[in-house]
Tab-separated table of C-alpha atoms in Angstrom:
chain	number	residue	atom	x	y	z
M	1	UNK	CA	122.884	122.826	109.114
M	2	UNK	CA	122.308	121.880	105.660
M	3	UNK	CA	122.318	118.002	106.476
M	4	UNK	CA	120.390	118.611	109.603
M	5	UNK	CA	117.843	119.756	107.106
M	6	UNK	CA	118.421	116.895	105.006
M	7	UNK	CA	117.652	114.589	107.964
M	8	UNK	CA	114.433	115.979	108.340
M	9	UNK	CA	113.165	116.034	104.942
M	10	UNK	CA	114.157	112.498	104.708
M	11	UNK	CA	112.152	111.391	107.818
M	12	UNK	CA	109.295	113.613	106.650
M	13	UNK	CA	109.363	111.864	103.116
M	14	UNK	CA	109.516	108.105	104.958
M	15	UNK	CA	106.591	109.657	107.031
M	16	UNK	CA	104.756	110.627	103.743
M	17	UNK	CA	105.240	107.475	102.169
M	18	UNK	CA	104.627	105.319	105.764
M	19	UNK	CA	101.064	107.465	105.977
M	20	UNK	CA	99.813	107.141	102.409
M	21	UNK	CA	101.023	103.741	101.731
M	22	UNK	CA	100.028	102.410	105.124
M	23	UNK	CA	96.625	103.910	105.028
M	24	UNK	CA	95.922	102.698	101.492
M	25	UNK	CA	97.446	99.008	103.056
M	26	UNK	CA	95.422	99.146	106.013
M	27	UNK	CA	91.940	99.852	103.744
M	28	UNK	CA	92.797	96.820	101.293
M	29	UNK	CA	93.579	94.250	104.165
M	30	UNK	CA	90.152	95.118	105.967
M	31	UNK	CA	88.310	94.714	102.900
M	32	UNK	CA	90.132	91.658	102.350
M	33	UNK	CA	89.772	90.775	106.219
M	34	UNK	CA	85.994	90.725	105.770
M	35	UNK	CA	85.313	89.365	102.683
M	36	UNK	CA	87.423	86.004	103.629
M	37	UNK	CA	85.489	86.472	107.356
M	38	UNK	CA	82.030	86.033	105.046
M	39	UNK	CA	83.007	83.263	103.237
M	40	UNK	CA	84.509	81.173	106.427
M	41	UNK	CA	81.692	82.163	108.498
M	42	UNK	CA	80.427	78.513	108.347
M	43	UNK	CA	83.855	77.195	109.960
M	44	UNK	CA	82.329	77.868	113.781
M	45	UNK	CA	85.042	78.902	116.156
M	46	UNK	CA	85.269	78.120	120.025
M	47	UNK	CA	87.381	78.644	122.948
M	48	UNK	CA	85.968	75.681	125.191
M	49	UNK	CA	88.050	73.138	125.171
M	50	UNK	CA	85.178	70.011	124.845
M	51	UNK	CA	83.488	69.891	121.796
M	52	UNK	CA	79.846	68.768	122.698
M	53	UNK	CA	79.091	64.903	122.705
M	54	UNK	CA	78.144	64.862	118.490
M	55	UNK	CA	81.458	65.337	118.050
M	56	UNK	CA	82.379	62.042	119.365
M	57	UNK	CA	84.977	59.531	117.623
M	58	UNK	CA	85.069	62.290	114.764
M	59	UNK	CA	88.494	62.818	113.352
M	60	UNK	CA	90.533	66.042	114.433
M	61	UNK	CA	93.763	68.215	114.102
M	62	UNK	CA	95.382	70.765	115.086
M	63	UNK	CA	95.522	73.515	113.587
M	64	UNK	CA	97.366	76.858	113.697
M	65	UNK	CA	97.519	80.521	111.755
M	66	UNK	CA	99.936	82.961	112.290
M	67	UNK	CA	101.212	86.686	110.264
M	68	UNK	CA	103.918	88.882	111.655
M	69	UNK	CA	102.781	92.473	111.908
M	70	UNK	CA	104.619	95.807	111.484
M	71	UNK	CA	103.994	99.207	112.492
M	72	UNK	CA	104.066	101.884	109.764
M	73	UNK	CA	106.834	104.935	109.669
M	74	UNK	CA	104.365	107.397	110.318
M	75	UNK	CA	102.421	105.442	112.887
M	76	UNK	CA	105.364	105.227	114.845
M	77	UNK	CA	106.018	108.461	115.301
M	78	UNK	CA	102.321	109.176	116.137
M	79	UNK	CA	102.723	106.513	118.368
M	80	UNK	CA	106.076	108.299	120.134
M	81	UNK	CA	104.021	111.270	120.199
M	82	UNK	CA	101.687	110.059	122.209
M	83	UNK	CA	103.307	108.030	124.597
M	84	UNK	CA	104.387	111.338	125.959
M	85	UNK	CA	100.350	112.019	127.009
M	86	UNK	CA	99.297	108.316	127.369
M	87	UNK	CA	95.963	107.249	126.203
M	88	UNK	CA	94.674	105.351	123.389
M	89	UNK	CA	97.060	104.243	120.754
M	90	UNK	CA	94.748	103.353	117.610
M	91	UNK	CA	97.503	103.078	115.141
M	92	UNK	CA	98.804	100.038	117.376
M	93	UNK	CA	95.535	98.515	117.657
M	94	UNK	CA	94.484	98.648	114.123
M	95	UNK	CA	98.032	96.628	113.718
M	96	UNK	CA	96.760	94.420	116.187
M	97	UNK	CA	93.783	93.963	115.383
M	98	UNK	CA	94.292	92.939	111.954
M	99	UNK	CA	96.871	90.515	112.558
M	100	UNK	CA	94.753	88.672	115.265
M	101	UNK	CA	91.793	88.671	112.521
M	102	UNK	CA	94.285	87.561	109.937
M	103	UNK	CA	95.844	84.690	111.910
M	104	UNK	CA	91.982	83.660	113.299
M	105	UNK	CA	91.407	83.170	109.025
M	106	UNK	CA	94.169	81.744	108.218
M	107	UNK	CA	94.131	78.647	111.158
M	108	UNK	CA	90.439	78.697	109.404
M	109	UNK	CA	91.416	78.090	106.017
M	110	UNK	CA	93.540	75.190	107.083
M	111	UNK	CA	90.780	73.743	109.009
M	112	UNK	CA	89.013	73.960	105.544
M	113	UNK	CA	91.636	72.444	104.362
M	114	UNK	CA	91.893	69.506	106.452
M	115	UNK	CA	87.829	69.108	105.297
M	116	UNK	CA	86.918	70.306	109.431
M	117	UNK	CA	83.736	71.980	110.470
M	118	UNK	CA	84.254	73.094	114.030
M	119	UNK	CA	87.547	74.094	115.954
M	120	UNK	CA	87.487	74.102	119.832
M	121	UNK	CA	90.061	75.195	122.327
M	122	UNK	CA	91.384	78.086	120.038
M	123	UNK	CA	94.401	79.812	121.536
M	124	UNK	CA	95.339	83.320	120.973
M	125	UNK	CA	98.696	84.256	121.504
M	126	UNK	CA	101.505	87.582	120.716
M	127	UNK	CA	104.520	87.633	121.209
M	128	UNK	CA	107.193	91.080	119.980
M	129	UNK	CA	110.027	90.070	117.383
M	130	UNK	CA	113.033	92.832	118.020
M	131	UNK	CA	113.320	93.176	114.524
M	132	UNK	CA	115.712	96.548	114.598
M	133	UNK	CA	116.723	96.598	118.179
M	134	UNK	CA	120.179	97.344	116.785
M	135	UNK	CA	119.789	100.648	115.143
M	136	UNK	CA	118.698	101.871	119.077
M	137	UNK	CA	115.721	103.860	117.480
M	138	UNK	CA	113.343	102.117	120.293
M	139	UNK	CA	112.796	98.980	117.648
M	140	UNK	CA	110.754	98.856	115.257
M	141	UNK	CA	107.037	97.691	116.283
M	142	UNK	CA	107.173	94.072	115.444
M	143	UNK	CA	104.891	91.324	116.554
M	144	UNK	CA	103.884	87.715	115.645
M	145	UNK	CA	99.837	86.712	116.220
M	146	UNK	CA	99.400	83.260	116.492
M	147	UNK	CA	95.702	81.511	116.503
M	148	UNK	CA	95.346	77.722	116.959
M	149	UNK	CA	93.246	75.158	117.797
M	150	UNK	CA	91.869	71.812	116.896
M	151	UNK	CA	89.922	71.107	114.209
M	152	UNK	CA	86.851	68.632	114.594
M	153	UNK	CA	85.517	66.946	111.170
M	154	UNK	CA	81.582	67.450	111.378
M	155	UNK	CA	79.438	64.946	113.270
M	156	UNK	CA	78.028	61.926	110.879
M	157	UNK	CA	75.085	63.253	108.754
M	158	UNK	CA	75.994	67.074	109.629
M	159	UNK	CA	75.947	67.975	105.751
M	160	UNK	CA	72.720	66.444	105.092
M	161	UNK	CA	70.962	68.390	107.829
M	162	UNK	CA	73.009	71.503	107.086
M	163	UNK	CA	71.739	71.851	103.566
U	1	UNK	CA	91.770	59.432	112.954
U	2	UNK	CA	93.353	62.548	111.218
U	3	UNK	CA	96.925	61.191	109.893
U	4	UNK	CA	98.897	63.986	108.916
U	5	UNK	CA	102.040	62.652	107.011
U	6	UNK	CA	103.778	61.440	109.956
U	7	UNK	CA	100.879	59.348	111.549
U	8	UNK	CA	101.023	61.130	115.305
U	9	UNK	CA	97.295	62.932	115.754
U	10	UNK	CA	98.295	66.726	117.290
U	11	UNK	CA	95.752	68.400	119.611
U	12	UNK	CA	95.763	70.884	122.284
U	13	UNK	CA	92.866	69.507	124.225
U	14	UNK	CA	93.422	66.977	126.396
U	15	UNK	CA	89.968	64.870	126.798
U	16	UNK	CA	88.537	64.038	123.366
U	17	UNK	CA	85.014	62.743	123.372
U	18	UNK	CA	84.487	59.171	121.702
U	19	UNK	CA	88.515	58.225	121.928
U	20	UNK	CA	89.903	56.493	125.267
U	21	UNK	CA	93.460	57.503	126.250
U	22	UNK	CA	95.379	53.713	126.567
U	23	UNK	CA	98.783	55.267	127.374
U	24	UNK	CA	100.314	58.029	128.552
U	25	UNK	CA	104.276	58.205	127.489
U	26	UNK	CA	105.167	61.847	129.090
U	27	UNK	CA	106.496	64.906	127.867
U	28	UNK	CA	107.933	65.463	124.187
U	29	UNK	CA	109.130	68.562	122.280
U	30	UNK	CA	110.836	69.828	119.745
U	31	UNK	CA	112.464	73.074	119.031
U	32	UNK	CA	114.203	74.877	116.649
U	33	UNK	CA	115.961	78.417	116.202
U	34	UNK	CA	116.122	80.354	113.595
U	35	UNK	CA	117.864	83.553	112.276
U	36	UNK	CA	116.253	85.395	109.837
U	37	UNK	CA	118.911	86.546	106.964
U	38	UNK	CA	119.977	89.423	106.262
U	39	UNK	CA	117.961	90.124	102.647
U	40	UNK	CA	114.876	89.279	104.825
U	41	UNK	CA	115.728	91.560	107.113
U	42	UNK	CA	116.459	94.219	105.134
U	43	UNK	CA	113.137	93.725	103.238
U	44	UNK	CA	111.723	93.618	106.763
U	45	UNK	CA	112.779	97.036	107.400
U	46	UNK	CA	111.581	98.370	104.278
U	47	UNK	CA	108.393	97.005	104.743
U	48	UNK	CA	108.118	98.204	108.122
U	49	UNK	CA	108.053	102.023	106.361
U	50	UNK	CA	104.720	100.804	105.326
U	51	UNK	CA	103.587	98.791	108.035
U	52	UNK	CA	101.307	95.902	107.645
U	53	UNK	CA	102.088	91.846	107.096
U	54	UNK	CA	105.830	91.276	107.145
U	55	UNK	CA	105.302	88.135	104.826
U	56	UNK	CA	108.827	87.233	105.045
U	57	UNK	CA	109.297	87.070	108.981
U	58	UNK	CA	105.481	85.251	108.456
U	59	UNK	CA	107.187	82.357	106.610
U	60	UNK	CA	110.276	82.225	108.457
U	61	UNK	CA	108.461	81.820	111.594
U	62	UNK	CA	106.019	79.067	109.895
U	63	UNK	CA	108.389	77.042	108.731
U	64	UNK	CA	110.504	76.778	112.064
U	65	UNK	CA	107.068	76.475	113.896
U	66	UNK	CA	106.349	73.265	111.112
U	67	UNK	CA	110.132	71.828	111.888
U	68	UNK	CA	109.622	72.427	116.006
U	69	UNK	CA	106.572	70.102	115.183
U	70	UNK	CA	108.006	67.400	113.023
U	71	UNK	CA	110.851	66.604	115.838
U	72	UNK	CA	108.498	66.917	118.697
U	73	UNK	CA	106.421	64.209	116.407
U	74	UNK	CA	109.642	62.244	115.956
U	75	UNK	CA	109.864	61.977	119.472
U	76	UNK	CA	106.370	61.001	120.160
U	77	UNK	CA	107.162	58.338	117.311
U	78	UNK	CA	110.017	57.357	119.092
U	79	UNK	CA	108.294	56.358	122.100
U	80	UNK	CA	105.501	54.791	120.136
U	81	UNK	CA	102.996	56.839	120.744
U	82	UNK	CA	99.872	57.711	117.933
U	83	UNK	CA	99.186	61.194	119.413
U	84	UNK	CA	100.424	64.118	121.116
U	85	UNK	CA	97.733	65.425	122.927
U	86	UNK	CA	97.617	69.045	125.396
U	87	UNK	CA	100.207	70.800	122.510
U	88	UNK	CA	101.463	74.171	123.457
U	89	UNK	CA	103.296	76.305	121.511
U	90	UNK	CA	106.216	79.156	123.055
U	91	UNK	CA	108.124	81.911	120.990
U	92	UNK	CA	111.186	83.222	122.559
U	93	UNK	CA	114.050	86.058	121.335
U	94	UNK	CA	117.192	84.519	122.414
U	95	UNK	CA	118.960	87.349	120.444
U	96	UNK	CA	118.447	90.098	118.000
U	97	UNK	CA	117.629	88.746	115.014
U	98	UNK	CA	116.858	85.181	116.418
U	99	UNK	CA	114.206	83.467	118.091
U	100	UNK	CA	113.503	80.255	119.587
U	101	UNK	CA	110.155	78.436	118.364
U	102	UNK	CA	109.203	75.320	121.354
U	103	UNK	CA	106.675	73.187	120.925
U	104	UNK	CA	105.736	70.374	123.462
U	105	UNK	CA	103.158	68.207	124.591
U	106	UNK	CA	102.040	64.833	126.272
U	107	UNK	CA	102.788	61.930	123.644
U	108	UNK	CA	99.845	59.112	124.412
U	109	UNK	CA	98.275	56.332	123.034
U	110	UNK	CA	94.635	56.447	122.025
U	111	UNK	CA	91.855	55.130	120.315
U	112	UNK	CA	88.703	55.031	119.637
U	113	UNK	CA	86.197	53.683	122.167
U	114	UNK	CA	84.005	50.651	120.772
């Protein structure tokens, strides 16, 4: 009885901590998320896979960003919970949803890195990690975002027009 | 062209505007698994009370993806080729705790049209 009661505190504490942690986490990486979204705004971002003729003979790269995701304690159990009704599960795609924008800044920062003005043919892709398949608790929510692409330098005399 | 430290161009397009395409030497890849140890892993867990970035599967999975790369380039070297072009990249779990990072693509020849 007594350690049946322990149990439950205990996953009522990890909830606690899983909610208030998470939710401060989740506020900070947004922020973060859209600051860094500001200041690569000028790195332009397509899915076609041609750049347009300007681009021609320009040097390119590829280029690739990628953050493994996890699913908070609390948000889990939410999540559990819900599964039983179906519907929307907005913990999940705040977790998704971050990651994607993460890994979408991050293959941008290396295209800054590589001096590139344009990526074309970006690629989004997610694929689940079992991270605690062993402890049979359903796994632990665990997926890798990946975002790539390649990288085009700016057309000759780009800059000078652009400023 | 872009060099990267090896000297083979990467893309996943497979037309590129203003280059001509000389030779085409077939398929190479490179791949790599990895098992993530178990300090990672228990830092994984812990993290995973929290949710959010799990920085040290994020590495882990970065560096295999940068080694699946270097032998596919290797490869592509090997058959003297300059560029891989039409890349693709494919995560698999072979087992708890390990996965499987494959990347391949079309090793060519090209260069700049004149």
């Amino acid at each position: 009885m007594a350690d049946d009661l322990i149990a439950i505190a205990f996953i009522i504490f990890l909830a606690a901590v899983g909610y208030i942690f998470g939710s401060i986490g989740q506020r900070r990486h947004y922020r973060s998320i859209t600051q860094r979204e500001a200041q690569y705004r000028d790195i332009l971002v397509f899915n076609e896979k041609l750049p347009p003729a300007e681009f021609a003979g320009q040097d390119f790269a590829l280029v690739c960003g990628s953050v493994v995701m996890g699913g908070d304690y609390f948000r889990q159990i939410l999540a559990a919970l819900k599964m039983i009704f179906g519907g929307r599960l907005s913990s999940f795609e705040a977790m998704l949803d971050r990651g994607r924008r993460e890994a979408i800044l991050r293959m941008k920062a290396e295209a800054r890195r590589k001096g590139a003005r344009a990526i074309f043919n970006v690629r989004l892709e997610t694929s689940t990690l079992s991270s605690a398949e062993r402890n049979n608790k359903g796994g632990l929510p665990c997926m890798e975002l990946i975002a790539y692409g390649t990288a085009w330098r700016a057309p000759d005399g780009a800059e000078k027009r652009a400023s | 062209m872009a060099t990267n430290t090896s000297g083979i161009t990467l893309s996943n397009i497979e037309h590129f505007p203003g280059y001509v395409i000389t030779r085409h030497l077939g398929l190479v890849q490179g791949s790599t698994v990895r098992a993530k140890h178990v300090g990672r892993d228990i830092m994984a867990s812990l993290k995973n009370i929290v949710g959010g970035e799990l920085k040290g599967y994020t590495e882990l999975l970065n560096e295999s993806r940068q080694e699946a790369l270097n032998r596919m380039q290797a490869q592509a070297r090997a058959v003297g080729a300059n560029a891989v072009i039409n890349v693709r990249f494919s995560t698999a779990n072979i087992a708890a705790g390990a996965a499987e990072i494959l990347a391949y693509g079309t090793a060519v020849v090209i260069q700049r049209e004149v």
